[in-house]
Amino acid sequence: MEPAPAKAKPQGRLLVSTQLDAKDELEERLERCVGIVQSLTNGLSEREANDALTANVCKGQQQHEEVCLGLFTQALTEPTQAQRCYRDLTLVNRDGMNIVLVKINQILMEKFLKLQDVPRTQLVWLVRELVKSGIMGADGVVMTLLKQIAGGDISTKNLWLAESVLDILLDQKEWVLKSGMLIAMSVYTYLRLIVDHGAPNLLALRQKEVDFCISMLREKFMECLIIGRDLVRLLQNVARIPEMELVWKDLLHNPQVLSPQFTGVLQLLTARTSRKFLACRLTPDMETKLLFMTSRVRFGQQKRYQDWFQRQYLSTAESQSLRCDLIRYICGVVHPSNEVLSSDILPRWAIIGWLLTTCTSNVAASNAKLALFYDWLFFNPEKDSIMNIEPAILVMHHSMKPHPAITATLLDFMCRIIPHFFPPLESQVRQGVFNSLTFIMEKRVLAHLAPLFDNPKLDRELRSMLRERFPEFCSSPSPPTEVKMEEAVSLEMDNHMLDKEEGCYDNTEAAFSDDEEEVNNKGKKREFRFHPIKEAVMEEPADITPWLDQLDDTMKEKVQQLQKTSDTETQCEVMQEVVDLILEEDFDSEQMSALASCLAELFKDHFRGDVLPEEITEENLVTMQEDNSGFSVLLDMLAEFYQKQPKIGYHLLYYLKASKAANGKMMLYESFAQATALGDLHTCLMMDMKACQEDDVRLLCYLTPSIYTEFPDETLRSGELLNMIVAVIDSTQLQELMCHVMMGNLVMFRKDSVLNILIQSLDWETFEQYSTWQLFLAHSIPLETIIPILQHLKYKEHPEALSCLLLQLRREKPSEEMVKMVLSRPCHPEDQFTTSILRHWASKYDDTLGEHIKAQLIKNNNQPRKRQSLRSSSSKLAQLTLEQILEHMDNLRLSLSNTKNNFFTQTPILQALQHVQASCDEAHKMRFSDLFALAEEYEDSQAKPPKSRRKAPASSPRSRKGAAPPTNNEEESASSSASEEEDSKPKAPKRKRKGSSAVGSDSD
């Protein structure tokens, strides 16, 4: 007997699905709504059906939503009933079609690719009807529909969608003209699509698109102006179409024709294009995939994702034009946080490099390069973002070793675009590129540009052109040629990415890719730290002729020996002889400068790459006594050397730390600093640490414990060195420093200066702040030392510090000072800091918190108003007021209202509330009525029968019940202490009687 065949899963009418797909939740819900509508209207005439639907939607929000969505779904799935459904929808809808607009947007953004053919057609029809009816918000739906028209795609469905939406815009032109954003978005979309529709069979569609764009540009140019500089880029691509050429010429030569307010093309080119426009040329699916790659995929594991994306969107000849949209989107929209930038997530430059290598036509490649450099051409540091120009420089930088042809072609393009982009604006373009390069160095995206611009891997003609165009960036600051490239963490990728560059684009079809370069280290965990690019530098022999003639014969001979030999051991021996000559009594100190110049030039290799203690002079320095006359001579020599080669400073620190001969001699650095032209230990130390930070982060971390230990006065009094460290370390180095702190090898904070340093850190980057707080928490400094920082923290501006403080306060038992500072935070609906920590304390330390809050309430209630206002005005920081405390208490009450917490049933809290209620004004009583109601309930529960009321003022505690006596005593002491500064003494007993009556009597 054969088994019965499995029952096939019923196919929905809205979305395409297979037997393996789970039923879509949205589709299920919409089908349920259709069933509800059908059950209400089955067997009824049109009028009766309409009455039934109307009666049902009046029952409540849920019924209204179900009926509207049911009619909406019927309109999508039953074309013959669509007109009737839309009519019924307009009659029964109560929210201006908002529920329908929201659902259309959801389907367009999440389900459009899965829609069956009939619902897709009906969805466009429904949007047309909404536009015809002038429904408010329909322009947003049309803009979402525009986003679904894919660039670089001439499939039948995509062409149909492009034409259908264009027909809506043309038919409802008057409606379109009412929305400036819709005008700009539709012009941006169709100017871009015109490029794809050049085939003979698409000329009719292209003509409609051209006519629409020209019409909008001519009639509503100022609305189109909000697009910014990318409008010029798109017009440039279509300028050869005769009708477009006329607009292009007017844009360049006769701007007033387009609009009296338009001053010329420079006005457009200096305006940055909004992210909305750059994002509108990617479909939601493309956007989701790209964002996934730039936020979730690890560098080195991207090939499968790139292959999928290429198969889906970049496999046809027409898709070449899509690369420009993708590159503009990556540069202008995808701006990763510093945490992502310093992680091993796939960087933006790697995706762009991959896109460049997949260009198969010269036109597409040229347009892609223009898209990459477009924000450079008129870059203004005050208006534009470093993130827009960062990918281009990093593509060139990281491609130099594995794909030098890419770097060469991009550098060549950058040089040639300056005179050829638009000759009348050549000087502005040159300034824009110069601004970009300058800003890149200021933000430390790259420390120096000379290794990129003057690299031996570039051909001679290109290097010559770069030197001619950018002489300022072709030579490194002293030392003469700094070719080691190491990354700063601030905006670019960390060093851990560099070891993967050889396979960074992972493109099997590209001419520059090499199978051998793929990363195949699957068997072990990769080491992601400190892999600087090793450049094969062709060094010319050091030229020391200008300085040799200034030396005496003996010294000259030794220096020439140093020049001729490359053996390190021989160099050390000769160097020892040079030191001996310096220490001779007849050494002419006037030779020092020339000798220092010779040594700096001869040993420049030793200051490149890894730091090694090559110089024997430092060892001699260590072994001498400070009273030896040779000591000062060697110091002077090192000071001269320092002027020629500033890196000698941190090399000396490294030597003093690492060498056994120098053990315990770190203070020699102070003598060296005083001997330099700077003459100041703090300045010299900070400059050397800054140079070390730029050159070698490992060395900076290695030196940190010694520097803080040996020079506490220079390092602990400000956050300057700390900022240098946290700006470049990664999470592993942070953990190592925390271990040093906990083992007692490193102290980075002192009680007397920690608060000021943490306040300084509030302006630092997010990762820098988190690192600072982690290092602080590794120390055993009481939290009360830094709790006053709470007065400086604003909930929108300082989330890093607030979150770290919140977690630390959570571990602490509340003290009076802590509670006072927490309560002194201004109340704001969005700032949950105070409520969250009070709620935690209320659940864990309710008694302690209750006593502290009672003390603050009574203290602030008794404080003379005049003194309080004067003191508040004299301080820039927030002062704790009674109103603030009550606001926070009320927020805490609301937070605890649905819990079993008994915090507000505590006697101290209720007594304090009674005390405040008895003396506050009516406005406060009304405002905090719910809070004071708790005190009234307590008062009722403590009330005595009328006959015993006279005994209430009695002083004997045994004549009272409950907690009333402590309240009076508390009030008495608080009143007496506060009354010392009152004008007359009788006021205190008056207040006391008022308080007693509030506690001990019942007002019948």
Tab-separated table of N, CA, C and O in Angstrom, residues 939-986:
chain	number	residue	atom	x	y	z
A	939	GLU	N	-0.632	59.758	56.933
A	939	GLU	CA	-1.142	60.621	58.004
A	939	GLU	C	-2.460	60.076	58.535
A	939	GLU	O	-2.686	60.027	59.749
A	940	ASP	N	-3.328	59.636	57.612
A	940	ASP	CA	-4.617	59.076	58.026
A	940	ASP	C	-4.417	57.838	58.886
A	940	ASP	O	-5.102	57.618	59.886
A	941	SER	N	-3.431	57.001	58.479
A	941	SER	CA	-3.213	55.755	59.220
A	941	SER	C	-2.651	56.025	60.615
A	941	SER	O	-2.781	55.203	61.517
A	942	GLN	N	-1.971	57.165	60.764
A	942	GLN	CA	-1.367	57.500	62.071
A	942	GLN	C	-2.275	58.358	62.942
A	942	GLN	O	-1.928	58.689	64.065
A	943	ALA	N	-3.413	58.770	62.379
A	943	ALA	CA	-4.284	59.723	63.097
A	943	ALA	C	-4.841	59.103	64.381
A	943	ALA	O	-5.111	57.907	64.431
A	944	LYS	N	-5.080	59.968	65.410
A	944	LYS	CA	-5.628	59.513	66.693
A	944	LYS	C	-7.104	59.923	66.770
A	944	LYS	O	-7.526	60.838	66.084
A	945	PRO	N	-7.880	59.319	67.663
A	945	PRO	CA	-9.248	59.808	67.921
A	945	PRO	C	-9.186	61.239	68.442
A	945	PRO	O	-8.191	61.647	69.040
A	946	PRO	N	-10.265	62.038	68.253
A	946	PRO	CA	-10.239	63.460	68.658
A	946	PRO	C	-9.870	63.691	70.115
A	946	PRO	O	-9.184	64.631	70.439
A	947	LYS	N	-10.316	62.786	71.061
A	947	LYS	CA	-10.049	63.053	72.476
A	947	LYS	C	-8.569	63.025	72.814
A	947	LYS	O	-8.142	63.592	73.795
A	948	SER	N	-7.765	62.302	72.037
A	948	SER	CA	-6.346	62.206	72.366
A	948	SER	C	-5.509	63.233	71.627
A	948	SER	O	-4.322	63.228	71.709
A	949	ARG	N	-6.200	64.119	70.885
A	949	ARG	CA	-5.428	65.052	70.077
A	949	ARG	C	-4.591	66.012	70.920
A	949	ARG	O	-3.544	66.450	70.540
A	950	ARG	N	-5.080	66.374	72.113
A	950	ARG	CA	-4.359	67.347	72.921
A	950	ARG	C	-3.001	66.822	73.340
A	950	ARG	O	-2.117	67.566	73.637
A	951	LYS	N	-2.869	65.524	73.401
A	951	LYS	CA	-1.607	64.963	73.869
A	951	LYS	C	-0.527	64.991	72.787
A	951	LYS	O	0.604	64.662	73.048
A	952	ALA	N	-0.912	65.368	71.593
A	952	ALA	CA	0.067	65.317	70.493
A	952	ALA	C	1.314	66.128	70.775
A	952	ALA	O	2.427	65.670	70.515
A	953	PRO	N	1.230	67.372	71.287
A	953	PRO	CA	2.460	68.139	71.516
A	953	PRO	C	3.305	67.634	72.672
A	953	PRO	O	4.383	68.140	72.907
A	954	ALA	N	2.807	66.679	73.442
A	954	ALA	CA	3.559	66.222	74.604
A	954	ALA	C	4.942	65.753	74.229
A	954	ALA	O	5.148	65.204	73.175
A	955	SER	N	5.878	65.974	75.124
A	955	SER	CA	7.265	65.671	74.799
A	955	SER	C	7.625	64.220	75.053
A	955	SER	O	8.668	63.777	74.640
A	956	SER	N	6.777	63.495	75.792
A	956	SER	CA	7.133	62.109	76.096
A	956	SER	C	6.944	61.212	74.889
A	956	SER	O	5.861	61.165	74.336
A	957	PRO	N	7.959	60.491	74.508
A	957	PRO	CA	7.826	59.615	73.345
A	957	PRO	C	6.815	58.512	73.572
A	957	PRO	O	6.204	58.023	72.658
A	958	ARG	N	6.619	58.098	74.862
A	958	ARG	CA	5.731	56.973	75.106
A	958	ARG	C	4.271	57.337	74.892
A	958	ARG	O	3.413	56.476	74.799
A	959	SER	N	3.942	58.639	74.870
A	959	SER	CA	2.552	59.047	74.658
A	959	SER	C	2.159	59.030	73.199
A	959	SER	O	1.072	59.391	72.850
A	960	ARG	N	3.067	58.660	72.308
A	960	ARG	CA	2.776	58.638	70.868
A	960	ARG	C	3.003	57.255	70.308
A	960	ARG	O	3.733	56.461	70.862
A	961	LYS	N	2.392	57.003	69.175
A	961	LYS	CA	2.581	55.715	68.511
A	961	LYS	C	3.300	55.929	67.193
A	961	LYS	O	3.310	57.003	66.641
A	962	GLY	N	3.793	54.851	66.642
A	962	GLY	CA	4.387	54.903	65.295
A	962	GLY	C	5.662	55.696	65.275
A	962	GLY	O	6.426	55.714	66.217
A	963	ALA	N	5.849	56.406	64.201
A	963	ALA	CA	7.118	57.099	63.956
A	963	ALA	C	6.978	58.581	64.060
A	963	ALA	O	7.807	59.315	63.590
A	964	ALA	N	5.893	59.077	64.670
A	964	ALA	CA	5.707	60.521	64.761
A	964	ALA	C	6.779	61.218	65.570
A	964	ALA	O	7.301	62.241	65.159
A	965	PRO	N	7.185	60.711	66.737
A	965	PRO	CA	8.195	61.444	67.531
A	965	PRO	C	9.492	61.671	66.793
A	965	PRO	O	9.993	62.783	66.783
A	966	PRO	N	10.036	60.638	66.089
A	966	PRO	CA	11.279	60.915	65.377
A	966	PRO	C	11.099	62.022	64.356
A	966	PRO	O	12.000	62.793	64.113
A	967	THR	N	9.917	62.087	63.766
A	967	THR	CA	9.698	63.136	62.755
A	967	THR	C	9.823	64.503	63.392
A	967	THR	O	10.492	65.396	62.887
A	968	ASN	N	9.145	64.695	64.560
A	968	ASN	CA	9.214	65.989	65.223
A	968	ASN	C	10.631	66.323	65.639
A	968	ASN	O	11.097	67.437	65.499
A	969	ASN	N	11.335	65.317	66.181
A	969	ASN	CA	12.714	65.557	66.592
A	969	ASN	C	13.575	65.940	65.409
A	969	ASN	O	14.409	66.825	65.469
A	970	GLU	N	13.335	65.216	64.309
A	970	GLU	CA	14.120	65.500	63.099
A	970	GLU	C	13.861	66.914	62.625
A	970	GLU	O	14.752	67.654	62.283
A	971	GLU	N	12.561	67.265	62.662
A	971	GLU	CA	12.201	68.609	62.205
A	971	GLU	C	12.779	69.662	63.121
A	971	GLU	O	13.218	70.715	62.692
A	972	GLU	N	12.741	69.349	64.443
A	972	GLU	CA	13.251	70.315	65.395
A	972	GLU	C	14.723	70.609	65.121
A	972	GLU	O	15.134	71.754	65.057
A	973	SER	N	15.493	69.518	64.942
A	973	SER	CA	16.926	69.727	64.727
A	973	SER	C	17.173	70.421	63.408
A	973	SER	O	18.015	71.293	63.308
A	974	ALA	N	16.406	70.012	62.379
A	974	ALA	CA	16.594	70.649	61.068
A	974	ALA	C	16.189	72.108	61.128
A	974	ALA	O	16.850	72.979	60.574
A	975	SER	N	15.062	72.371	61.855
A	975	SER	CA	14.585	73.751	61.934
A	975	SER	C	15.556	74.615	62.691
A	975	SER	O	15.855	75.738	62.305
A	976	SER	N	16.063	74.064	63.808
A	976	SER	CA	16.959	74.887	64.617
A	976	SER	C	18.240	75.200	63.886
A	976	SER	O	18.763	76.298	63.977
A	977	SER	N	18.759	74.204	63.106
A	977	SER	CA	20.004	74.480	62.393
A	977	SER	C	19.778	75.467	61.264
A	977	SER	O	20.624	76.297	60.970
A	978	ALA	N	18.602	75.354	60.636
A	978	ALA	CA	18.335	76.275	59.530
A	978	ALA	C	17.954	77.657	60.030
A	978	ALA	O	18.146	78.643	59.344
A	979	SER	N	17.417	77.728	61.258
A	979	SER	CA	16.902	79.011	61.735
A	979	SER	C	17.986	79.930	62.239
A	979	SER	O	17.735	81.079	62.550
A	980	GLU	N	19.211	79.444	62.361
A	980	GLU	CA	20.283	80.295	62.875
A	980	GLU	C	20.514	81.494	61.985
A	980	GLU	O	20.971	82.524	62.428
A	981	GLU	N	20.194	81.349	60.700
A	981	GLU	CA	20.436	82.467	59.800
A	981	GLU	C	19.154	83.227	59.466
A	981	GLU	O	19.117	84.031	58.557
A	982	GLU	N	18.036	82.898	60.136
A	982	GLU	CA	16.795	83.638	59.928
A	982	GLU	C	16.892	85.000	60.633
A	982	GLU	O	17.689	85.212	61.546
A	983	ASP	N	16.017	85.939	60.241
A	983	ASP	CA	16.051	87.280	60.817
A	983	ASP	C	15.599	87.281	62.282
A	983	ASP	O	16.109	88.032	63.098
A	984	SER	N	14.603	86.477	62.637
A	984	SER	CA	14.118	86.471	64.027
A	984	SER	C	13.843	85.057	64.497
A	984	SER	O	13.435	84.213	63.727
A	985	LYS	N	14.012	84.791	65.790
A	985	LYS	CA	13.913	83.439	66.319
A	985	LYS	C	12.494	82.888	66.369
A	985	LYS	O	12.311	81.698	66.252
A	986	PRO	N	11.451	83.695	66.578
A	986	PRO	CA	10.105	83.108	66.705
A	986	PRO	C	9.670	82.274	65.511
A	986	PRO	O	8.767	81.487	65.607
